[in-house]
Coordinates of C-alpha atoms and ligand atoms in Angstrom, one line a residue:
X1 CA -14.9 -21.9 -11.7
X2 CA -17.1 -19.0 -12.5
X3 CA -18.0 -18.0 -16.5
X4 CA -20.4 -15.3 -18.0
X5 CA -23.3 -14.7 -15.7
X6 CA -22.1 -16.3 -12.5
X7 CA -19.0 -13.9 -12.3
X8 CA -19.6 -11.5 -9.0
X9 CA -19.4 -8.0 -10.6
X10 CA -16.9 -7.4 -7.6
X11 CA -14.0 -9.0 -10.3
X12 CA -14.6 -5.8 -12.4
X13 CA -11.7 -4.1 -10.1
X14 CA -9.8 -4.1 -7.6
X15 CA -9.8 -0.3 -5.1
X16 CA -9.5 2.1 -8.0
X17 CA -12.3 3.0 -8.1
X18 CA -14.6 5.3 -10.1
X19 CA -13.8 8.3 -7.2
X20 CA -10.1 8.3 -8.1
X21 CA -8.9 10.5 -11.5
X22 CA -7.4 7.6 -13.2
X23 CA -8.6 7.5 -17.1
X24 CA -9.5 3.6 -17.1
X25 CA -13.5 3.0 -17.0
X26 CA -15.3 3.7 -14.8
X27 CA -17.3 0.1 -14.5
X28 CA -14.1 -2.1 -15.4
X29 CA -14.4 -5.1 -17.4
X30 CA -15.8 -8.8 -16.6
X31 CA -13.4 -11.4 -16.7
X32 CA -13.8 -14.6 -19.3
X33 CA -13.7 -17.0 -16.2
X34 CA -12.6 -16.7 -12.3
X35 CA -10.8 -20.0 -10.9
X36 CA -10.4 -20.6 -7.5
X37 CA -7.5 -23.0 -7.1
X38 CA -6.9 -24.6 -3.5
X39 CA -3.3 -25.7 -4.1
X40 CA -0.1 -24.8 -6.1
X41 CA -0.5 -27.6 -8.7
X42 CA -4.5 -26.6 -9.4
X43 CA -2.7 -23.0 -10.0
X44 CA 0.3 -24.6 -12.1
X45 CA -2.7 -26.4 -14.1
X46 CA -5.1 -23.3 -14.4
X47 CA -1.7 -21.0 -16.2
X48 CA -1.0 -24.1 -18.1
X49 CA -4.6 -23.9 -19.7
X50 CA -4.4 -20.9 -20.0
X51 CA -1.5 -20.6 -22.0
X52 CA -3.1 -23.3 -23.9
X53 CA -6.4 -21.0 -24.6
X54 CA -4.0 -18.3 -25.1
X55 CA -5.9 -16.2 -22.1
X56 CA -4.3 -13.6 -19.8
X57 CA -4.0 -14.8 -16.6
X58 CA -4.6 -12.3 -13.6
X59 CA -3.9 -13.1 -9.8
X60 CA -6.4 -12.0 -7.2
X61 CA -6.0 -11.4 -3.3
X62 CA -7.9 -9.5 -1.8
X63 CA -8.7 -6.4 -4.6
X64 CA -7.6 -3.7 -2.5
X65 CA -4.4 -3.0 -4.7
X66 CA -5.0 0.8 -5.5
X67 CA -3.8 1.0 -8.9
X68 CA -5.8 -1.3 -10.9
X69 CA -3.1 -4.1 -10.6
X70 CA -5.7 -6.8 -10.1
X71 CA -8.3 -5.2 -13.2
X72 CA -8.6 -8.4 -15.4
X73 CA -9.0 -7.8 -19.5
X74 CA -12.9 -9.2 -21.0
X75 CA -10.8 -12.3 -22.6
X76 CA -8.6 -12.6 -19.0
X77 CA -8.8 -15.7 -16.7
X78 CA -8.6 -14.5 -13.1
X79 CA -7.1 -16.6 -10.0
X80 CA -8.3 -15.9 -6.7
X81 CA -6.0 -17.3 -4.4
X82 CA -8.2 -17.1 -1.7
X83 CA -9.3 -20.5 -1.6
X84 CA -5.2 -21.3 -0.5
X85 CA -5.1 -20.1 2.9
X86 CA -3.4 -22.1 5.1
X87 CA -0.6 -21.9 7.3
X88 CA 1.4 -24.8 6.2
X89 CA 4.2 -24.0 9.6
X90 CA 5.0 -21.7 12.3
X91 CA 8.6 -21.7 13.7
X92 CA 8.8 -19.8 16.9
X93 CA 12.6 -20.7 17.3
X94 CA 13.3 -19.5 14.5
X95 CA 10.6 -16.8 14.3
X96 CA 9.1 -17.6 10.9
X97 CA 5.9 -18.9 9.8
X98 CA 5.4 -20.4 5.9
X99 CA 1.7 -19.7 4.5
X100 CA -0.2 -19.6 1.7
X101 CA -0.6 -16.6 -0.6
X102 CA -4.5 -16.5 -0.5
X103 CA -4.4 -16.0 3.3
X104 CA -5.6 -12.6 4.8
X105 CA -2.9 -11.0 6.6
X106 CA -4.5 -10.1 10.0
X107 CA -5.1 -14.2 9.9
X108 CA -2.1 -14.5 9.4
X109 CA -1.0 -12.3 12.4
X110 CA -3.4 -13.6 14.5
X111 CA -2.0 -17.1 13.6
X112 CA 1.5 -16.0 14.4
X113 CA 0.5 -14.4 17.5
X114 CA -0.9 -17.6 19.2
X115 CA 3.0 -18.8 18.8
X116 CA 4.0 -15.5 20.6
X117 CA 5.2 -13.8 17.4
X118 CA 3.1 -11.1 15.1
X119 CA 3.3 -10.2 11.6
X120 CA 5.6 -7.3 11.1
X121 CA 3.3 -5.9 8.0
X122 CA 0.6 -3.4 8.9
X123 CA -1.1 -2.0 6.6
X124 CA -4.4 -0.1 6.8
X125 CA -6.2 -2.9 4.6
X126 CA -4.8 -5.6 6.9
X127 CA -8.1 -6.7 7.3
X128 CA -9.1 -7.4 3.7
X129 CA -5.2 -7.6 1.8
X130 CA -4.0 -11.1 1.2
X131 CA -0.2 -12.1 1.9
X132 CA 0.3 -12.4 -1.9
X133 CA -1.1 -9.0 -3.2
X134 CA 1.0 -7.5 -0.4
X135 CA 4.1 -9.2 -1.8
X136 CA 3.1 -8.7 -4.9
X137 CA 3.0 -4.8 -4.1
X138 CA 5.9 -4.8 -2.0
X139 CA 3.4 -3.0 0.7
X140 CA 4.6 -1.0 3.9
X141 CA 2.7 -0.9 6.7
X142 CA 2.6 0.9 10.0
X143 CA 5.8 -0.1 11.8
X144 CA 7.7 -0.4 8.1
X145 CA 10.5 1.8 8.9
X146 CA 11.2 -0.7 12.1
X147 CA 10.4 -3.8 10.2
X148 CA 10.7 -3.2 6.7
X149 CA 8.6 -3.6 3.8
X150 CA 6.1 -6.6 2.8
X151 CA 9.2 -7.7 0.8
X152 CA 11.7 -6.9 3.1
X153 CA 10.3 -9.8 5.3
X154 CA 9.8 -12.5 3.0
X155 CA 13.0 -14.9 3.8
X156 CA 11.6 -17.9 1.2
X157 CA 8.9 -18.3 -1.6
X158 CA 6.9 -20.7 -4.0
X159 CA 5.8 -19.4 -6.9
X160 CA 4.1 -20.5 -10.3
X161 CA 6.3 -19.7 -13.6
X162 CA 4.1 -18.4 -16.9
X163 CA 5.2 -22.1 -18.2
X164 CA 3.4 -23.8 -14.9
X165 CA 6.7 -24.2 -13.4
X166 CA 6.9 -24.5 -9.6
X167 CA 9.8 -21.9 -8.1
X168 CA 11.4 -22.7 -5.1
X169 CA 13.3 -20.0 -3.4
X170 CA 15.3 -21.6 0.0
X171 CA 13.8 -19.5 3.1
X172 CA 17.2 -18.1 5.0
X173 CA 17.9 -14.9 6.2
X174 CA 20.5 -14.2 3.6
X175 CA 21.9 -16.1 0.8
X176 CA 25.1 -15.4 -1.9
X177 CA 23.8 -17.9 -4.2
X178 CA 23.9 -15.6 -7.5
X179 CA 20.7 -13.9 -8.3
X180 CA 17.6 -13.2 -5.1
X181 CA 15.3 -15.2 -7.2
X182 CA 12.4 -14.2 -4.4
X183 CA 12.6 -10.4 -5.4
X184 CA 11.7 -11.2 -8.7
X185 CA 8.1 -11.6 -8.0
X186 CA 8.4 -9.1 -5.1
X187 CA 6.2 -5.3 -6.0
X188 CA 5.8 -7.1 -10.0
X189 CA 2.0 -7.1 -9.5
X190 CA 2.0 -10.2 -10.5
X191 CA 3.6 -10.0 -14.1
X192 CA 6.5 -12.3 -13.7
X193 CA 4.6 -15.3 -11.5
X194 CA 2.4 -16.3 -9.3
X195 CA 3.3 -16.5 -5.6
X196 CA 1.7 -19.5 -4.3
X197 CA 3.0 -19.4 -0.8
X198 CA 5.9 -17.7 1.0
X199 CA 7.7 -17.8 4.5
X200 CA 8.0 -14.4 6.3
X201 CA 10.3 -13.4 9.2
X202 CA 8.3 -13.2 12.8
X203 CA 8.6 -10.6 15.7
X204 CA 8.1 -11.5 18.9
X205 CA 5.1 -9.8 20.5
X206 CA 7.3 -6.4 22.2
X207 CA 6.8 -6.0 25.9
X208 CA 5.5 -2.7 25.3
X209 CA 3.7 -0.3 22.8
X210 CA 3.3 3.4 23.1
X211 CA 2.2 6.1 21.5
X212 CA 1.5 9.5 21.9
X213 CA 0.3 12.6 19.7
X214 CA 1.7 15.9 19.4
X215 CA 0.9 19.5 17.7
X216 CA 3.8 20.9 16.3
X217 CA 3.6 24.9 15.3
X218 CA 4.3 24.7 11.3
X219 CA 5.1 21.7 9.4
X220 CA 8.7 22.5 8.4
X221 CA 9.5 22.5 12.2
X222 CA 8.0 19.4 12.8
X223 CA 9.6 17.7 10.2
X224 CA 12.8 18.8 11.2
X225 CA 12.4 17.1 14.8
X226 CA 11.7 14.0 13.0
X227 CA 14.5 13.9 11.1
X228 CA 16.7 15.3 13.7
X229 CA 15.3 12.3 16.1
X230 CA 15.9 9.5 13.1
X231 CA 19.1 10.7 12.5
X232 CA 19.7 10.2 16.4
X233 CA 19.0 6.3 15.8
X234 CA 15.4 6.3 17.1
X235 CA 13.6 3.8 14.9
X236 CA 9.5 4.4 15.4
X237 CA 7.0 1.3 15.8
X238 CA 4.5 4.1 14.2
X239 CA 5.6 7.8 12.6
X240 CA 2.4 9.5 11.1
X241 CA 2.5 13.4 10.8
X242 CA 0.0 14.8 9.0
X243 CA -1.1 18.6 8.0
X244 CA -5.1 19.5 7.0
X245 CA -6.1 21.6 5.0
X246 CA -9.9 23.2 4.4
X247 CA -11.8 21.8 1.2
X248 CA -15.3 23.5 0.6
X249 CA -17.9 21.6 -0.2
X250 CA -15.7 18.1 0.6
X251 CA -17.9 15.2 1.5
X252 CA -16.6 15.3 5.5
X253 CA -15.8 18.4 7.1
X254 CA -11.8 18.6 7.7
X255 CA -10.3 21.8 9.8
X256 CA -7.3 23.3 9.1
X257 CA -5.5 22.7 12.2
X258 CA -1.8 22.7 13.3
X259 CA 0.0 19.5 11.9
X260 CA -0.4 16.6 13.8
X261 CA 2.3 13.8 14.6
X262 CA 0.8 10.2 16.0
X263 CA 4.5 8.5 17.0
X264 CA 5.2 5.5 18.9
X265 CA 7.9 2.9 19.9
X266 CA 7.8 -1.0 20.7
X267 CA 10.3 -3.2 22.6
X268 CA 10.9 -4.0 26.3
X269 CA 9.9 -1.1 28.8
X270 CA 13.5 0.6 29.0
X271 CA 13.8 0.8 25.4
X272 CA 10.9 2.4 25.2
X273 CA 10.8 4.4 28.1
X274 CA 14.6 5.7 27.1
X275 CA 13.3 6.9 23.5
X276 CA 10.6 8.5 24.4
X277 CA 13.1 10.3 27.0
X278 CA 15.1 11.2 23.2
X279 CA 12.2 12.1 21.1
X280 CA 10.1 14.1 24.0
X281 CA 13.5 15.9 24.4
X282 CA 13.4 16.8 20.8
X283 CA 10.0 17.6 19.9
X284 CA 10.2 20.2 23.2
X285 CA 12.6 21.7 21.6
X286 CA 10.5 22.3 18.5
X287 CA 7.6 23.7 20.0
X288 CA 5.1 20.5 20.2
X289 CA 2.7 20.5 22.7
X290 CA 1.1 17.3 23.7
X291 CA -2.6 16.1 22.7
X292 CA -4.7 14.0 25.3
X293 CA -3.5 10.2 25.2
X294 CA -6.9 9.1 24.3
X295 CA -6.2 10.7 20.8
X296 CA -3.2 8.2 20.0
X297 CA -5.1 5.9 21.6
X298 CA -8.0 6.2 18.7
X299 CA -5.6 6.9 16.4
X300 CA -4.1 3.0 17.2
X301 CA -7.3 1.4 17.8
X302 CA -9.1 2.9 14.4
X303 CA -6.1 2.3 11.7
X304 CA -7.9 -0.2 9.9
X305 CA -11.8 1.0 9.5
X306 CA -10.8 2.8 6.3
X307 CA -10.8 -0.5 4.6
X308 CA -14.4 -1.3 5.5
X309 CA -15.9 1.1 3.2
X310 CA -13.9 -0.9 0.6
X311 CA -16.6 -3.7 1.2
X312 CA -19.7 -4.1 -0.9
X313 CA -22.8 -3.3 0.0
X314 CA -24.8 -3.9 -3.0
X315 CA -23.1 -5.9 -5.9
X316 CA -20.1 -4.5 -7.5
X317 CA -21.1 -1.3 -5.3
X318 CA -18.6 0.0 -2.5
X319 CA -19.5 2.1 0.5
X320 CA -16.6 4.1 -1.0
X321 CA -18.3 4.4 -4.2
X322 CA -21.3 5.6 -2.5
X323 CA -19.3 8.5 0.2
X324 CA -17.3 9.9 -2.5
X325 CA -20.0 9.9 -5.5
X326 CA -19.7 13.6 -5.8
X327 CA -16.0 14.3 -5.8
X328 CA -12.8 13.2 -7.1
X329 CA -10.5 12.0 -4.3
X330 CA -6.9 11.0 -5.0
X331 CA -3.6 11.1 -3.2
X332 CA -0.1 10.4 -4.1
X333 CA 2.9 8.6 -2.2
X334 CA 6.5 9.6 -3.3
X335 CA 9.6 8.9 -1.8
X336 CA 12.2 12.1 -2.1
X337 CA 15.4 12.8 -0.7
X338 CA 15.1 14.6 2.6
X339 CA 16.5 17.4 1.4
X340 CA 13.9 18.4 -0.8
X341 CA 10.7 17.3 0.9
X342 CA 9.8 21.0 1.6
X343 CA 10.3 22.2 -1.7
X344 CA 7.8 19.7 -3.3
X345 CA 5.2 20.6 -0.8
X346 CA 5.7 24.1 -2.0
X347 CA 5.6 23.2 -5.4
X348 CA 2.8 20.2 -4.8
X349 CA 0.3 22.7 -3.1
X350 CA 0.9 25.5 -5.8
X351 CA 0.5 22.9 -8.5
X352 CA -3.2 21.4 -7.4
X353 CA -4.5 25.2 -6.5
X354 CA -3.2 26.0 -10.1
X355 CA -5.9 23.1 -11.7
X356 CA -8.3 24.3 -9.6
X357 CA -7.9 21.2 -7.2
X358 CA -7.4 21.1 -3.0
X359 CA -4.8 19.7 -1.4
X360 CA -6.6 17.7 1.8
X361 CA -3.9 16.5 3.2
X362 CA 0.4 16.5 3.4
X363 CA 1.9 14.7 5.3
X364 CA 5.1 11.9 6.0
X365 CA 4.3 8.2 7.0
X366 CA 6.6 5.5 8.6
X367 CA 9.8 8.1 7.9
X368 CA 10.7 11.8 7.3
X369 CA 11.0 10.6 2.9
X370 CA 7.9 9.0 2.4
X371 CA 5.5 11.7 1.5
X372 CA 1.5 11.4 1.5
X373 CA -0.7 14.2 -0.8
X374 CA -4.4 13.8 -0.6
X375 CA -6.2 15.9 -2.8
X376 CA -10.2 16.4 -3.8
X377 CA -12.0 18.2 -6.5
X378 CA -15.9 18.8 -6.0
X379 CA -17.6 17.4 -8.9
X380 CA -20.3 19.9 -9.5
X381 CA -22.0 18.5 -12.6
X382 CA -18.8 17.5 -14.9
X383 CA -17.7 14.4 -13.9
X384 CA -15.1 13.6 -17.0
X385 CA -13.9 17.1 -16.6
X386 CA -13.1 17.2 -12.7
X387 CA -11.2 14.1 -13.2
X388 CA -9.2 15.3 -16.2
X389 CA -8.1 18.6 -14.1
X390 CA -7.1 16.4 -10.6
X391 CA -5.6 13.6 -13.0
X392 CA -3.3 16.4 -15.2
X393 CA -2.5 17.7 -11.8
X394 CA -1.3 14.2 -10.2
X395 CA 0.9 14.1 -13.5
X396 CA 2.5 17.6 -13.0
X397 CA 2.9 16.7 -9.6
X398 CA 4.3 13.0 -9.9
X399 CA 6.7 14.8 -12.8
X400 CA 7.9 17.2 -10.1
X401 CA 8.8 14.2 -7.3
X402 CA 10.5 12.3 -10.3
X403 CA 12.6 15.9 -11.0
X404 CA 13.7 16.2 -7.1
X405 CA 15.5 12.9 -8.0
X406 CA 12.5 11.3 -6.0
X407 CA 10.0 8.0 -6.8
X408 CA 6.6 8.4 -7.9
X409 CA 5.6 6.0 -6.1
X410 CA 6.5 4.2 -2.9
X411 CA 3.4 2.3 -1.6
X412 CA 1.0 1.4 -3.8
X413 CA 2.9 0.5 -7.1
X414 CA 1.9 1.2 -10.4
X415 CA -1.4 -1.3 -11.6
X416 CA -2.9 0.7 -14.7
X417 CA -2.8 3.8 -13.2
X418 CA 0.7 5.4 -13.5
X419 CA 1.6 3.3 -16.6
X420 CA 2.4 6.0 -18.9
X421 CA 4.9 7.6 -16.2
X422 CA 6.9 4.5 -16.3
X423 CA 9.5 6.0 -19.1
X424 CA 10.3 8.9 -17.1
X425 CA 10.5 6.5 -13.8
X426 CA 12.8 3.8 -15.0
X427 CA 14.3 5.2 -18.3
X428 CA 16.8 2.2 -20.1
X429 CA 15.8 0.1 -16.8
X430 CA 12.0 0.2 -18.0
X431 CA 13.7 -1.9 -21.7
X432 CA 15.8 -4.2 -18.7
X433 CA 12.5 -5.0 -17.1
X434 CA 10.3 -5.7 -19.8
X435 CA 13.4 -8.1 -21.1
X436 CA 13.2 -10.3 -17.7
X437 CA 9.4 -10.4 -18.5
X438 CA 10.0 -11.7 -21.9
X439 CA 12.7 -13.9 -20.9
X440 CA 10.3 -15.3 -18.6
X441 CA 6.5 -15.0 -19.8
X442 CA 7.3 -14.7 -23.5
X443 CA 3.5 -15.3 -24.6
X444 CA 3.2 -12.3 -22.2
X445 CA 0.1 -14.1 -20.1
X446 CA 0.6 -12.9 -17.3
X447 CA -1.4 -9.8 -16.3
X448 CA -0.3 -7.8 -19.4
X449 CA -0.5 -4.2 -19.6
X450 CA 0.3 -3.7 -15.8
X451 CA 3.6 -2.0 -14.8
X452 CA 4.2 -0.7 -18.3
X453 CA 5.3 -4.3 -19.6
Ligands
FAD1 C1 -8.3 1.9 2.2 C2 -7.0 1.3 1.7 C3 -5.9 1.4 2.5 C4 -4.7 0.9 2.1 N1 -3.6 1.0 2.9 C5 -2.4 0.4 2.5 C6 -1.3 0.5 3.3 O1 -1.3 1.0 4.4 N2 -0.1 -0.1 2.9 C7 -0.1 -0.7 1.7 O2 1.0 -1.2 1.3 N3 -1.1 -0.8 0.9 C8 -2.3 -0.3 1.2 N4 -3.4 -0.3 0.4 C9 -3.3 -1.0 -0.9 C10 -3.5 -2.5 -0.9 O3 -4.2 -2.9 0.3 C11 -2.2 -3.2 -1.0 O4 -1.6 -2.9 -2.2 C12 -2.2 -4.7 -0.8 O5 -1.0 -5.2 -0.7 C13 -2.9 -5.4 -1.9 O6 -3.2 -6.8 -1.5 P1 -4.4 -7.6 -2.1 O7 -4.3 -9.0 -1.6 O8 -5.7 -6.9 -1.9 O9 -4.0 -7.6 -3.6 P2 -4.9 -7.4 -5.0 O10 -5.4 -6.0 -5.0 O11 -5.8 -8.5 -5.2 O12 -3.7 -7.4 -6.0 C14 -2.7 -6.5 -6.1 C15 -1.7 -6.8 -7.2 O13 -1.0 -8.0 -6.8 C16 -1.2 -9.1 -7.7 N5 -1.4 -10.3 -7.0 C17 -2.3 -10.6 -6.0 N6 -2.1 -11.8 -5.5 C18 -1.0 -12.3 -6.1 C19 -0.2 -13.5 -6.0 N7 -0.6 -14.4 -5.2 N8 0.8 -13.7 -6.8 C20 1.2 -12.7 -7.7 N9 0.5 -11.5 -7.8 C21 -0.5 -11.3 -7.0 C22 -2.5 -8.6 -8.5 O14 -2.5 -9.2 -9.8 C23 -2.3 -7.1 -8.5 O15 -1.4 -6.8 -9.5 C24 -4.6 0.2 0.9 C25 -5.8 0.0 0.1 C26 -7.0 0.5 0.5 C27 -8.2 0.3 -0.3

């Protein structure tokens, strides 16, 4: 256990960071203690003493949650389950392996893979992002329209009650047993329990993966090949499409370009060969024109660097926090109906130029209803007031996804950072939800203040 000066500023927060236009400080706040428990009864112990002490009790994976799910309180006791990272079994019969929740997910793929299996979550930060923040986010990775969310492929979990209690929920593929106790603690940042270990479904390594990368003449015609090909019952190992957009004065050069789509299927070699036969067919007849196969290729081979600059390279200091130390960057991921994808990106774009802010990027990921806005804001000598203007323009533009009938969020979740749009989001469900969490944390330990409860 760590206290006062031996605390690693890293525990400050998690990847919001001071770049981003969220209104929580800039430095974060030092923890009271940081345990590192190697079991599920040193965790039961730690929340029991802390509900003793009357502390706030904060679970840590790997701190690249995005919304400040992870920030701990000054009077908070941190766990970081990082010290539990084992793979208690791998079943290759019945594809499934059972690990702990500290463990890093590409360990865990790579652990599944020597049993001829992988892990069907991708994420960019699969590199640094533990199994429990990512069920604790209910993440989606690359191939998450063809295998689901984080939580989609948790069949079984062990988790740690505000009381100390060990939860056991049975790992089958489906169960009629009255209420999916797992899903309780599945994208609840950690404010219902603490999940201490969990079995996920495996896929068995695919004979064959490809990808290719196409230009497609506007973005409304490329979108409407990818929905005409989903609707034809492809189902993509890997759907990016993504337009750029100029920012002067941005920390890397970007080029407005035509939009780009990096797609790609899995399975054995007809399967694949026979979609590509469908979605070639279908992206012809939207005008794409095909980019050199050593673009997909880097595309594939590069997905996770991002997350590098995550690490620190002085204390408490990313190489994030470094890059972006003159601009506000920021992005938002709503889910929408189809139908009205195009009319937000009208109204998105229109709303950031309005504040004064640039769009960077617009794009779709995993599926034609999962939409990605990246925006930046030079900061040009006032800080506080460039992130006021990109932060009231997130809002406007959040409010907007919400009015389509859309999610604010479908990624990420909600941490600290999109708190005070919880209302709107939920409406009487946000009073249902912060009932459960009574019903089940009713000193309210654990990690108050996230999620809106
Ligand atoms: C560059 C970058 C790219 C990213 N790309 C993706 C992406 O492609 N897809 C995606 O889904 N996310 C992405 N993320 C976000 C982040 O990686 C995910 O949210 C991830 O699932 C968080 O895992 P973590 O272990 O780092 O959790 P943390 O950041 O440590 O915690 C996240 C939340 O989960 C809670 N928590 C952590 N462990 C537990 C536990 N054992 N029990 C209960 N609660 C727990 C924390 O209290 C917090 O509320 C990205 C982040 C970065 C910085």
């Amino acid at each position: 256990m760590w206290t006062g000066d031996r605390i690693p500023p890293r525990y400050r927060m998690d990847a919001l960071r001071p770049s981003r236009a969220s209104p929580s400080s800039e430095r974060g706040e030092l923890p009271a203690a940081v345990v590192l428990p190697k079991s599920t009864a040193e965790v039961s112990a730690a929340v029991r003493v802390a509900g003793r002490l009357r502390r706030p009790v904060v679970a840590w994976g790997g701190g690249t949650g995005l919304m400040g799910g992870a920030r701990p309180t000054s009077d908070s006791i941190v766990l970081d389950l990082r010290g539990m990272r084992r793979v208690r079994t791998v079943d290759r019969a019945s594809c499934t392996a059972t690990a702990e929740a500290g463990i890093v997910l590409e360990d865990l793929d790579r652990a599944m893979r020597r049993h001829g299996m992988l892990l069907g979550h991708d994420p960019w930060s699969r590199p640094r992002a533990t199994l429990g923040g990512a069920i604790a986010t209910n993440g989606l990775g690359y191939s998450g329209y063809l295998r689901g969310s984080m939580g989609d492929q948790v069949l079984g979990l062990e988790a740690v009650l505000a009381d100390g209690t060990v939860l056991r929920a049975r790992a089958v593929p489906r169960s009629t047993t009255g209420l999916d106790l797992k899903r309780l603690f599945v994208g609840t940042e950690g404010t219902l329990g603490i999940v201490t270990a969990a079995t996920v479904r495996g896929f068995p390594v695919p004979e064959r993966e490809e990808l290719h990368a196409f230009h497609l003449p506007t973005f409304a015609r490329g979108l409407a090949a990818l929905c005409r090909m989903y609707d034809e019952g492809l189902a993509p190992l890997v759907m990016d499409f993504q337009e750029e957009f100029e920012v002067p004065g941005g920390p890397w050069p970007i080029e407005r370009g035509p939009p780009t789509v990096y797609l790609g299927f899995s399975g054995p070699r007809e399967v694949v060969a026979a979609s590509w036969r469908v979605a070639r067919r279908t992206l012809r007849g939207a005008g794409a024109r095909a980019r050199p196969d050593r673009e997909a290729r880097e595309f594939w081979r590069t997905r996770h660097d991002i997350i590098y600059r995550m690490d620190e390279v002085a204390p408490g200091v990313t190489g994030a926090d470094l890059f972006l130390k003159d601009v506000v960057f920021d992005y938002v991921h709503v889910a929408l109906p189809r139908s009205r994808v195009l009319e937000f990106r009208r109204g998105a774009l229109r709303i950031l130029r309005g504040y004064g802010v640039f769009p960077s990027g617009f794009g779709v990921w995993t599926q034609p209803e999962l939409v990605a806005l990246e925006m930046m804001r030079p900061i040009r000598g006032d800080r506080a007031r460039a992130k006021a203007e990109v932060g009231a323009a997130i809002d406007e533009v959040l409010r907007r996804a919400q009015d389509l009938g859309g999610s604010m969020e479908y990624v990420h979740g909600v941490g600290v950072k999109l708190v005070h749009l919880m209302g709107r989001e939920l409406g009487a469900g946000l009073d249902v939800f912060r009932r459960v969490k009574r019903g089940l944390d009713p000193g309210g330990r654990l990690n108050p203040g996230k999620l809106g409860l």
